[in-house]
Amino acid sequence: MEGYSTYTTPLTARYASREMSHLFSREKRINTWRQLWLNLATAEQRLGLTQITDEAIQQLKDHVKITAPEFETAAQEEKRQRHDVMAHIYTYGLAAPAAAGIIHLGATSCFVTDNADLIFLRDGMDILIPKLVNVIHRLSQWSMRYRDIPTLGFTHYQPAQLTTVGKRATLWIQELLWDLRNFVRARNDIGFRGVKGTTGTQASFLALFDGDHDKVEELDDLVAKLSGFDNVYPVTGQTYDRKIDIDVLQPLASFATTAHKIATDIRLLANLKEVEEPFEAGQIGSSAMAYKRNPMRCERICSQARYIMNLIPNALNTFSVQWFERTLDDSSNRRSLIPEAFLFTDSVMKILLNVISGMVIYPKVIEKHVRAELPFMATENIIMAMTKHGASRHECHEQIRVLSHQAGRVVKEEGGENDLIERIKNTAYFTPIHNELDSLLDASTFVGRAPEQTESFVNKHVAAAIEPFKHMITEEKVDLAV
């Protein structure tokens, strides 16, 4: 029962994907530190530091992956030293004794901690971007499938002019395209802290290379390239600027607002029984009310999206109090902030893709709701048709107004159906257009260019936006653990 007796985060136990959970694992973190120490030693040797031997480099390479017993050694050493980086330098040195004296040469702790964080920010985006591309792709397919089906538009959550089911989805897609743009821009802007020393002056490295400024600049660039970065921040304090965290996490929060909006719309449509998220054959909607089919996946999206959105003030506050070259009150905060931002975003992305992949509509219910409101919306068409038969627009408007209020009273006060059309059919004044009423009430004539807008948007704008990412598109089924 030991595994059940302590708190575990639901992020890794229930929600986030295996690849995102691994990215922020202790194993990945320490292996990344070791790779950075290897890169530093390799670059320093190439640039002439003779104290770094080939044997040292080889031993660092042979032990770049930490083992379980080494984790135990590091934990014991951290208890003694009260410093996690120094504990892992000590442990790595035990595994690579020829390199024990040169590991971390000239560096400060932020060489590994901050450069690793930048790697995780970049790699986290590389995990999220393909998932967002697939959300956009599948929602675009869904939008095209239902581009012609008339549905009530809503303003103020009150019935308004008709749109189509597919056209409404294009509003969601457009917001997701903006999120994709923001993700890519943030990802490509991430640079490398490099080798800057304790306060960012590179003084320790300048001493190592006997005052050779060119060698220090070469070292900065070479370590960055060995670590997979072309862009090195030209100046830093002890840490990379915490404003970078804001630049990367803000797009995640912005995406969370999009996901929250989409999920909320689906929840509202589910209440109307027009649209429904996937529902498994054995799924239970309520422990008490067996008939219920609650939109629990969309509710989960909203719940997790709110969490992501509320992480941004944390990042803003942390950046604002980084005194001068650095202060340590960011450290323990960011150990949770950054992983949670990515793990929750990953979870929301996975649920959203699952919902979109299995989302269904109920055309008959949609049609029923359209029929209930269409008579009111058709009044202007009826007036125009009457004027073509010589009627006075003013007089016709008054006739329609009276009948509309009567029909509205039946709906609101008696709970009856909208009988405006029947009233028009039974009113002699409207005899000239009785034979035209069916065509005047054709819902497809009330949607404007919604089908054409949908097709143009998907085929032009969406296609162009995701063209660079087409290799990321899959038709893989997305299952949720719970």
Coordinates of C-alpha atoms in Angstrom, one line a residue:
M1 CA 0.0 0.0 0.0
E2 CA 3.0 2.3 0.1
G3 CA 2.3 3.7 -3.3
Y4 CA -1.1 4.8 -2.1
S5 CA -0.2 6.5 1.1
T6 CA 1.4 9.8 -0.2
Y7 CA 0.1 12.5 -2.4
T8 CA 0.7 12.1 -6.1
T9 CA -0.2 14.7 -8.7
P10 CA -3.2 13.9 -10.9
L11 CA -1.4 15.5 -13.7
T12 CA 0.9 12.5 -14.2
A13 CA -1.4 9.9 -12.7
R14 CA -4.6 10.8 -14.7
Y15 CA -4.3 13.6 -17.2
A16 CA -1.0 14.4 -19.1
S17 CA 0.6 12.3 -21.8
R18 CA 3.5 10.0 -21.1
E19 CA 5.9 12.1 -23.2
M20 CA 5.1 15.3 -21.4
S21 CA 5.3 13.7 -18.0
H22 CA 8.7 12.2 -19.0
L23 CA 9.9 15.7 -20.1
F24 CA 9.5 17.0 -16.6
S25 CA 10.7 13.9 -14.8
R26 CA 13.7 13.8 -12.4
E27 CA 15.4 11.4 -14.7
K28 CA 15.1 13.7 -17.7
R29 CA 16.2 16.7 -15.7
I30 CA 19.4 15.1 -14.4
N31 CA 20.2 13.4 -17.7
T32 CA 19.9 16.9 -19.3
W33 CA 22.2 18.3 -16.6
R34 CA 24.8 15.6 -17.4
Q35 CA 24.5 16.3 -21.1
L36 CA 25.1 20.0 -20.4
W37 CA 28.2 19.2 -18.3
L38 CA 29.5 16.9 -21.1
N39 CA 28.9 19.7 -23.7
L40 CA 30.7 22.2 -21.5
A41 CA 33.7 20.0 -21.0
T42 CA 33.8 19.0 -24.7
A43 CA 33.7 22.7 -25.8
E44 CA 36.4 23.7 -23.2
Q45 CA 38.7 20.9 -24.4
R46 CA 38.2 21.8 -28.1
L47 CA 39.1 25.4 -27.2
G48 CA 42.4 24.4 -25.6
L49 CA 41.9 23.5 -21.9
T50 CA 44.5 20.7 -21.6
Q51 CA 43.4 19.7 -18.1
I52 CA 40.3 18.1 -19.7
T53 CA 41.5 14.7 -21.0
D54 CA 40.0 12.4 -23.6
E55 CA 39.5 9.9 -20.8
A56 CA 37.5 12.4 -18.8
I57 CA 35.3 13.1 -21.9
Q58 CA 34.8 9.4 -22.5
Q59 CA 33.8 8.7 -19.0
L60 CA 31.3 11.6 -19.0
K61 CA 29.8 10.1 -22.2
D62 CA 29.6 6.6 -20.8
H63 CA 27.7 7.8 -17.7
V64 CA 25.5 10.6 -19.2
K65 CA 22.4 8.6 -18.2
I66 CA 21.9 8.5 -14.4
T67 CA 21.1 5.2 -12.7
A68 CA 18.7 4.5 -9.8
P69 CA 21.5 3.9 -7.3
E70 CA 23.1 7.2 -8.4
F71 CA 19.8 8.9 -7.5
E72 CA 20.1 7.5 -4.0
T73 CA 23.7 8.6 -3.7
A74 CA 22.8 12.1 -4.9
A75 CA 19.9 12.3 -2.4
Q76 CA 22.2 11.4 0.5
E77 CA 24.7 13.9 -0.6
E78 CA 22.1 16.7 -1.0
K79 CA 21.1 16.1 2.6
R80 CA 24.7 16.8 3.6
Q81 CA 25.4 19.7 1.3
R82 CA 21.9 21.2 1.1
H83 CA 22.6 21.9 -2.6
D84 CA 21.1 19.7 -5.4
V85 CA 23.5 20.7 -8.2
M86 CA 26.6 20.1 -6.1
A87 CA 25.2 16.7 -5.0
H88 CA 24.8 15.7 -8.6
I89 CA 28.3 17.0 -9.5
Y90 CA 29.6 14.8 -6.8
T91 CA 27.6 11.8 -7.9
Y92 CA 28.6 12.2 -11.6
G93 CA 32.2 12.5 -10.5
L94 CA 32.0 9.1 -8.7
A95 CA 30.7 7.5 -11.9
A96 CA 33.4 9.4 -14.1
P97 CA 36.4 9.7 -11.8
A98 CA 38.7 10.9 -14.5
A99 CA 36.3 13.9 -14.9
A100 CA 35.6 14.5 -11.3
G101 CA 37.8 17.6 -11.1
I102 CA 36.6 19.3 -14.3
I103 CA 32.8 18.7 -14.2
H104 CA 31.1 22.2 -14.1
L105 CA 34.5 23.9 -14.7
G106 CA 34.0 27.7 -14.6
A107 CA 30.2 27.4 -14.3
T108 CA 27.6 28.4 -11.8
S109 CA 24.5 26.3 -10.9
C110 CA 22.3 28.1 -13.4
F111 CA 24.5 26.8 -16.2
V112 CA 22.6 23.5 -15.8
T113 CA 19.4 24.5 -14.1
D114 CA 18.5 27.4 -16.5
N115 CA 19.8 25.9 -19.7
A116 CA 17.9 22.8 -18.9
D117 CA 14.8 24.8 -18.3
L118 CA 15.2 26.4 -21.7
I119 CA 15.5 23.0 -23.3
F120 CA 12.4 21.9 -21.5
L121 CA 10.5 25.0 -22.6
R122 CA 11.5 24.3 -26.2
D123 CA 10.8 20.6 -26.1
G124 CA 7.5 21.2 -24.4
M125 CA 6.4 23.3 -27.2
D126 CA 7.6 20.7 -29.7
I127 CA 5.2 18.2 -27.9
L128 CA 2.3 20.6 -27.9
I129 CA 2.5 22.1 -31.4
P130 CA 1.7 18.8 -33.3
K131 CA -1.3 18.2 -31.0
L132 CA -2.6 21.7 -31.7
V133 CA -2.2 21.1 -35.4
N134 CA -4.3 17.9 -35.1
V135 CA -7.0 19.7 -33.1
I136 CA -7.2 22.3 -35.9
H137 CA -7.2 19.6 -38.6
R138 CA -9.9 17.5 -37.1
L139 CA -12.1 20.4 -36.2
S140 CA -11.8 21.7 -39.8
Q141 CA -13.0 18.3 -41.1
W142 CA -15.9 18.5 -38.7
S143 CA -16.7 22.0 -39.8
M144 CA -16.7 21.0 -43.5
R145 CA -18.9 18.0 -42.8
Y146 CA -21.6 20.2 -41.3
R147 CA -21.1 23.4 -43.3
D148 CA -24.6 23.4 -44.8
I149 CA -26.7 22.5 -41.7
P150 CA -28.7 25.6 -40.6
T151 CA -28.7 26.3 -36.9
L152 CA -29.8 29.1 -34.6
G153 CA -27.2 31.8 -34.2
F154 CA -27.0 33.3 -30.7
T155 CA -26.2 36.8 -29.5
H156 CA -26.5 37.4 -25.8
Y157 CA -27.4 33.7 -25.7
Q158 CA -30.7 34.7 -27.3
P159 CA -31.8 33.3 -30.7
A160 CA -30.5 35.5 -33.5
Q161 CA -30.1 35.1 -37.3
L162 CA -29.4 31.6 -38.5
T163 CA -25.8 30.4 -39.2
T164 CA -24.6 26.9 -39.9
V165 CA -23.2 24.2 -37.6
G166 CA -19.9 24.3 -39.6
K167 CA -19.7 28.1 -39.8
R168 CA -19.9 28.3 -36.0
A169 CA -16.9 25.9 -35.7
T170 CA -14.8 28.2 -38.0
L171 CA -14.9 30.8 -35.2
W172 CA -13.3 28.2 -32.9
I173 CA -10.7 27.2 -35.6
Q174 CA -9.7 30.8 -36.2
E175 CA -8.9 31.3 -32.5
L176 CA -6.9 28.0 -32.5
L177 CA -4.9 29.2 -35.6
W178 CA -3.9 32.3 -33.6
D179 CA -2.8 30.0 -30.8
L180 CA -0.8 28.0 -33.2
R181 CA 0.9 31.2 -34.4
N182 CA 1.7 32.2 -30.8
F183 CA 3.0 28.7 -30.0
V184 CA 5.4 28.7 -32.9
R185 CA 6.5 32.3 -32.4
A186 CA 7.2 31.6 -28.7
R187 CA 9.0 28.3 -29.4
N188 CA 11.3 29.9 -32.1
D189 CA 12.1 32.8 -29.8
I190 CA 13.5 30.6 -27.1
G191 CA 17.3 31.0 -26.8
F192 CA 20.1 29.5 -24.7
R193 CA 21.5 31.1 -21.6
G194 CA 24.9 29.6 -22.4
V195 CA 28.0 30.0 -20.3
K196 CA 27.7 33.4 -18.5
G197 CA 29.2 32.7 -15.0
T198 CA 27.8 33.8 -11.6
T199 CA 26.6 37.3 -12.4
G200 CA 26.5 37.0 -16.2
T201 CA 30.0 38.7 -16.7
Q202 CA 31.8 35.4 -17.8
A203 CA 34.6 36.4 -15.5
S204 CA 35.4 32.8 -14.5
F205 CA 35.6 31.7 -18.1
L206 CA 37.8 34.7 -19.0
A207 CA 40.2 33.5 -16.2
L208 CA 40.2 30.0 -17.6
F209 CA 41.2 31.2 -21.0
D210 CA 43.8 33.6 -19.7
G211 CA 41.9 36.8 -20.7
D212 CA 41.1 35.6 -24.3
H213 CA 37.7 37.2 -24.9
D214 CA 37.4 35.6 -28.3
K215 CA 37.7 32.1 -26.8
V216 CA 35.0 32.9 -24.2
E217 CA 32.6 34.0 -27.0
E218 CA 33.5 30.9 -29.0
L219 CA 32.8 28.8 -25.9
D220 CA 29.3 30.4 -25.4
D221 CA 28.4 29.7 -29.1
L222 CA 29.9 26.1 -29.1
V223 CA 28.1 24.9 -26.0
A224 CA 24.9 26.3 -27.4
K225 CA 25.3 24.5 -30.7
L226 CA 26.2 21.2 -28.9
S227 CA 23.0 21.7 -26.9
G228 CA 20.9 22.2 -30.0
F229 CA 20.6 26.0 -30.0
D230 CA 21.6 28.6 -32.6
N231 CA 20.4 31.5 -30.6
V232 CA 22.3 32.5 -27.4
Y233 CA 21.0 35.3 -25.2
P234 CA 23.8 38.0 -25.5
V235 CA 23.5 39.1 -21.9
T236 CA 22.1 37.6 -18.7
G237 CA 22.4 38.0 -15.0
Q238 CA 23.0 34.8 -13.1
T239 CA 19.8 33.4 -14.6
Y240 CA 18.1 33.7 -18.0
D241 CA 15.7 36.6 -17.8
R242 CA 12.4 35.4 -16.1
K243 CA 10.5 37.4 -18.7
I244 CA 11.2 34.5 -21.0
D245 CA 8.9 32.4 -18.8
I246 CA 6.1 35.0 -19.4
D247 CA 6.7 34.9 -23.2
V248 CA 6.4 31.1 -23.3
L249 CA 3.6 30.6 -20.7
Q250 CA 1.4 33.4 -22.1
P251 CA 0.6 31.5 -25.3
L252 CA -0.4 28.5 -23.2
A253 CA -2.8 30.6 -21.1
S254 CA -4.2 32.2 -24.3
F255 CA -4.8 28.7 -25.7
A256 CA -6.5 27.8 -22.5
T257 CA -9.0 30.6 -22.9
T258 CA -9.7 29.3 -26.4
A259 CA -10.2 25.8 -25.1
H260 CA -12.4 27.1 -22.3
K261 CA -14.6 29.0 -24.8
I262 CA -15.0 26.0 -27.1
A263 CA -15.8 23.6 -24.3
T264 CA -18.3 26.1 -22.8
D265 CA -20.0 26.5 -26.2
I266 CA -20.3 22.7 -26.5
R267 CA -21.6 22.5 -22.9
L268 CA -24.3 25.0 -23.8
L269 CA -25.2 23.2 -27.0
A270 CA -25.3 19.9 -25.0
N271 CA -27.9 21.4 -22.7
L272 CA -30.0 22.2 -25.9
K273 CA -29.4 18.5 -27.0
E274 CA -28.0 19.8 -30.3
V275 CA -24.3 18.7 -29.9
E276 CA -22.8 16.1 -27.7
E277 CA -19.3 15.1 -26.7
P278 CA -18.3 11.4 -27.0
F279 CA -20.0 9.1 -24.6
E280 CA -18.7 5.6 -24.0
A281 CA -21.1 2.6 -24.0
G282 CA -20.4 1.9 -20.3
Q283 CA -19.9 5.5 -19.2
I284 CA -22.0 6.7 -16.2
G285 CA -23.2 10.3 -16.4
S286 CA -24.4 10.5 -12.8
S287 CA -24.3 8.2 -9.8
A288 CA -27.8 9.2 -8.9
M289 CA -29.5 10.1 -12.2
A290 CA -28.9 7.1 -14.6
Y291 CA -30.4 8.9 -17.6
K292 CA -27.9 11.8 -17.6
R293 CA -25.1 12.3 -20.1
N294 CA -23.1 15.0 -18.5
P295 CA -20.5 16.9 -20.7
M296 CA -17.8 15.8 -18.2
R297 CA -14.9 16.1 -20.7
C298 CA -15.7 19.6 -21.6
E299 CA -16.2 20.4 -18.0
R300 CA -12.7 19.0 -17.3
I301 CA -11.3 21.2 -20.1
C302 CA -12.8 24.3 -18.5
S303 CA -11.5 23.2 -15.1
Q304 CA -8.0 22.7 -16.2
A305 CA -8.0 25.7 -18.6
R306 CA -8.8 28.0 -15.6
Y307 CA -5.8 26.6 -13.8
I308 CA -3.5 27.4 -16.7
M309 CA -5.0 30.9 -17.1
N310 CA -4.3 31.7 -13.4
L311 CA -0.6 30.7 -13.6
I312 CA 0.2 33.8 -15.6
P313 CA 0.0 36.2 -12.6
N314 CA 2.5 33.9 -10.9
A315 CA 5.0 34.3 -13.7
L316 CA 4.4 38.0 -13.9
N317 CA 5.0 38.4 -10.1
T318 CA 8.1 36.2 -10.2
F319 CA 9.7 38.3 -13.0
S320 CA 8.9 41.6 -11.3
V321 CA 10.8 40.8 -8.1
Q322 CA 14.0 39.4 -9.6
W323 CA 16.4 41.9 -8.0
F324 CA 19.4 43.0 -10.0
E325 CA 21.3 39.9 -11.2
R326 CA 19.0 37.4 -9.4
T327 CA 17.2 36.4 -6.3
L328 CA 16.4 32.8 -5.2
D329 CA 12.7 33.3 -4.5
D330 CA 11.9 32.2 -8.0
S331 CA 13.4 28.7 -7.7
S332 CA 11.0 26.5 -5.7
N333 CA 8.0 28.4 -7.3
R334 CA 9.2 27.6 -10.9
R335 CA 9.8 24.0 -10.1
S336 CA 6.0 23.7 -10.0
L337 CA 5.0 26.6 -12.3
I338 CA 6.6 25.5 -15.5
P339 CA 5.8 21.8 -15.4
E340 CA 2.2 22.4 -14.4
A341 CA 1.7 24.9 -17.2
F342 CA 2.9 22.4 -19.8
L343 CA 1.3 19.3 -18.2
F344 CA -2.1 20.9 -17.9
T345 CA -1.9 22.3 -21.4
D346 CA -1.0 18.9 -22.7
S347 CA -4.0 17.4 -20.8
V348 CA -6.4 20.0 -22.2
M349 CA -5.1 19.4 -25.7
K350 CA -5.6 15.7 -25.4
I351 CA -9.1 16.0 -24.1
L352 CA -10.0 18.6 -26.7
L353 CA -8.8 16.3 -29.5
N354 CA -10.8 13.5 -28.0
V355 CA -14.0 15.6 -27.9
I356 CA -13.6 16.9 -31.4
S357 CA -12.8 13.5 -32.8
G358 CA -16.0 12.0 -31.4
M359 CA -18.4 15.0 -31.3
V360 CA -21.8 14.3 -32.7
I361 CA -24.8 16.5 -33.6
Y362 CA -28.5 15.9 -33.6
P363 CA -29.9 17.5 -36.8
K364 CA -33.6 16.8 -35.9
V365 CA -33.2 18.7 -32.6
I366 CA -31.4 21.5 -34.4
E367 CA -34.1 21.7 -37.0
K368 CA -36.8 21.7 -34.3
H369 CA -35.2 24.7 -32.6
V370 CA -34.9 26.5 -36.0
R371 CA -38.5 25.9 -36.8
A372 CA -39.5 27.4 -33.4
E373 CA -37.8 30.7 -34.1
L374 CA -37.8 30.9 -37.9
P375 CA -41.3 32.4 -38.2
F376 CA -40.2 35.4 -36.2
M377 CA -37.1 35.7 -38.3
A378 CA -39.0 35.4 -41.5
T379 CA -41.3 38.3 -40.8
E380 CA -39.1 40.7 -42.9
N381 CA -39.2 38.3 -45.8
I382 CA -43.0 38.1 -45.5
I383 CA -43.3 41.9 -45.5
M384 CA -41.1 42.2 -48.6
A385 CA -43.2 39.5 -50.4
M386 CA -46.4 41.3 -49.5
T387 CA -45.1 44.6 -50.9
K388 CA -44.4 42.9 -54.2
H389 CA -48.2 42.2 -54.3
G390 CA -48.9 45.8 -53.7
A391 CA -49.4 45.9 -49.9
S392 CA -48.3 48.9 -47.8
R393 CA -45.1 48.1 -45.9
H394 CA -46.4 50.1 -42.9
E395 CA -49.7 48.3 -42.8
C396 CA -48.1 44.9 -43.3
H397 CA -45.6 45.6 -40.5
E398 CA -48.5 46.3 -38.1
Q399 CA -50.4 43.1 -39.1
I400 CA -47.2 41.1 -38.5
R401 CA -46.5 42.8 -35.2
V402 CA -50.0 42.0 -33.8
L403 CA -49.8 38.3 -34.9
S404 CA -46.2 38.0 -33.6
H405 CA -47.1 39.2 -30.2
Q406 CA -50.1 36.8 -30.1
A407 CA -47.8 33.9 -31.1
G408 CA -45.2 35.0 -28.6
R409 CA -47.8 34.9 -25.8
V410 CA -48.7 31.3 -26.7
V411 CA -45.0 30.3 -26.4
K412 CA -44.1 32.2 -23.3
E413 CA -47.3 32.2 -21.2
E414 CA -49.0 28.9 -22.4
G415 CA -45.9 26.9 -23.2
G416 CA -47.2 26.2 -26.7
E417 CA -45.5 26.0 -30.1
N418 CA -44.8 29.0 -32.2
D419 CA -48.0 29.3 -34.3
L420 CA -47.2 32.5 -36.1
I421 CA -47.3 30.9 -39.6
E422 CA -50.7 29.3 -38.9
R423 CA -52.0 32.7 -37.8
I424 CA -50.7 34.2 -41.0
K425 CA -52.3 31.4 -43.0
N426 CA -55.6 32.0 -41.3
T427 CA -55.5 35.8 -41.8
A428 CA -57.2 37.0 -45.0
Y429 CA -54.8 39.9 -45.3
F430 CA -51.9 37.6 -46.2
T431 CA -53.9 35.6 -48.8
P432 CA -51.7 36.8 -51.7
I433 CA -48.6 35.0 -50.2
H434 CA -50.1 31.9 -48.7
N435 CA -48.7 29.8 -51.5
E436 CA -45.2 31.3 -51.0
L437 CA -44.9 30.7 -47.2
D438 CA -43.0 27.4 -47.5
S439 CA -40.3 28.9 -49.7
L440 CA -40.2 32.0 -47.5
L441 CA -39.5 29.7 -44.5
D442 CA -36.7 27.6 -46.2
A443 CA -34.0 27.7 -43.5
S444 CA -31.2 27.4 -46.0
T445 CA -32.1 30.9 -47.4
F446 CA -31.5 32.5 -44.0
V447 CA -27.8 31.4 -43.5
G448 CA -26.3 34.0 -45.8
R449 CA -22.9 32.9 -47.0
A450 CA -22.2 30.7 -44.1
P451 CA -21.5 27.5 -46.1
E452 CA -19.4 29.4 -48.6
Q453 CA -17.5 31.2 -45.9
T454 CA -16.8 27.8 -44.2
E455 CA -15.5 26.2 -47.3
S456 CA -13.3 29.2 -48.3
F457 CA -11.9 29.5 -44.7
V458 CA -10.9 25.9 -44.4
N459 CA -9.6 25.4 -48.0
K460 CA -7.7 28.7 -48.1
H461 CA -6.8 30.0 -44.6
V462 CA -6.6 26.8 -42.6
A463 CA -4.8 24.9 -45.4
A464 CA -2.2 27.6 -45.7
A465 CA -1.7 27.9 -42.0
I466 CA -1.1 24.2 -41.3
E467 CA 0.8 23.5 -44.6
P468 CA 4.2 23.6 -42.8
F469 CA 2.9 21.1 -40.2
K470 CA 1.2 18.6 -42.5
H471 CA 3.7 15.9 -41.6
M472 CA 2.4 16.2 -38.0
I473 CA -1.2 15.3 -38.9
T474 CA -2.3 11.8 -37.9
E475 CA -5.6 10.0 -37.8
E476 CA -4.7 8.3 -34.5
K477 CA -7.5 7.6 -32.1
V478 CA -7.2 9.6 -28.8
D479 CA -8.2 7.6 -25.8
L480 CA -8.5 9.1 -22.3
A481 CA -7.3 7.1 -19.3
V482 CA -10.2 8.3 -17.2

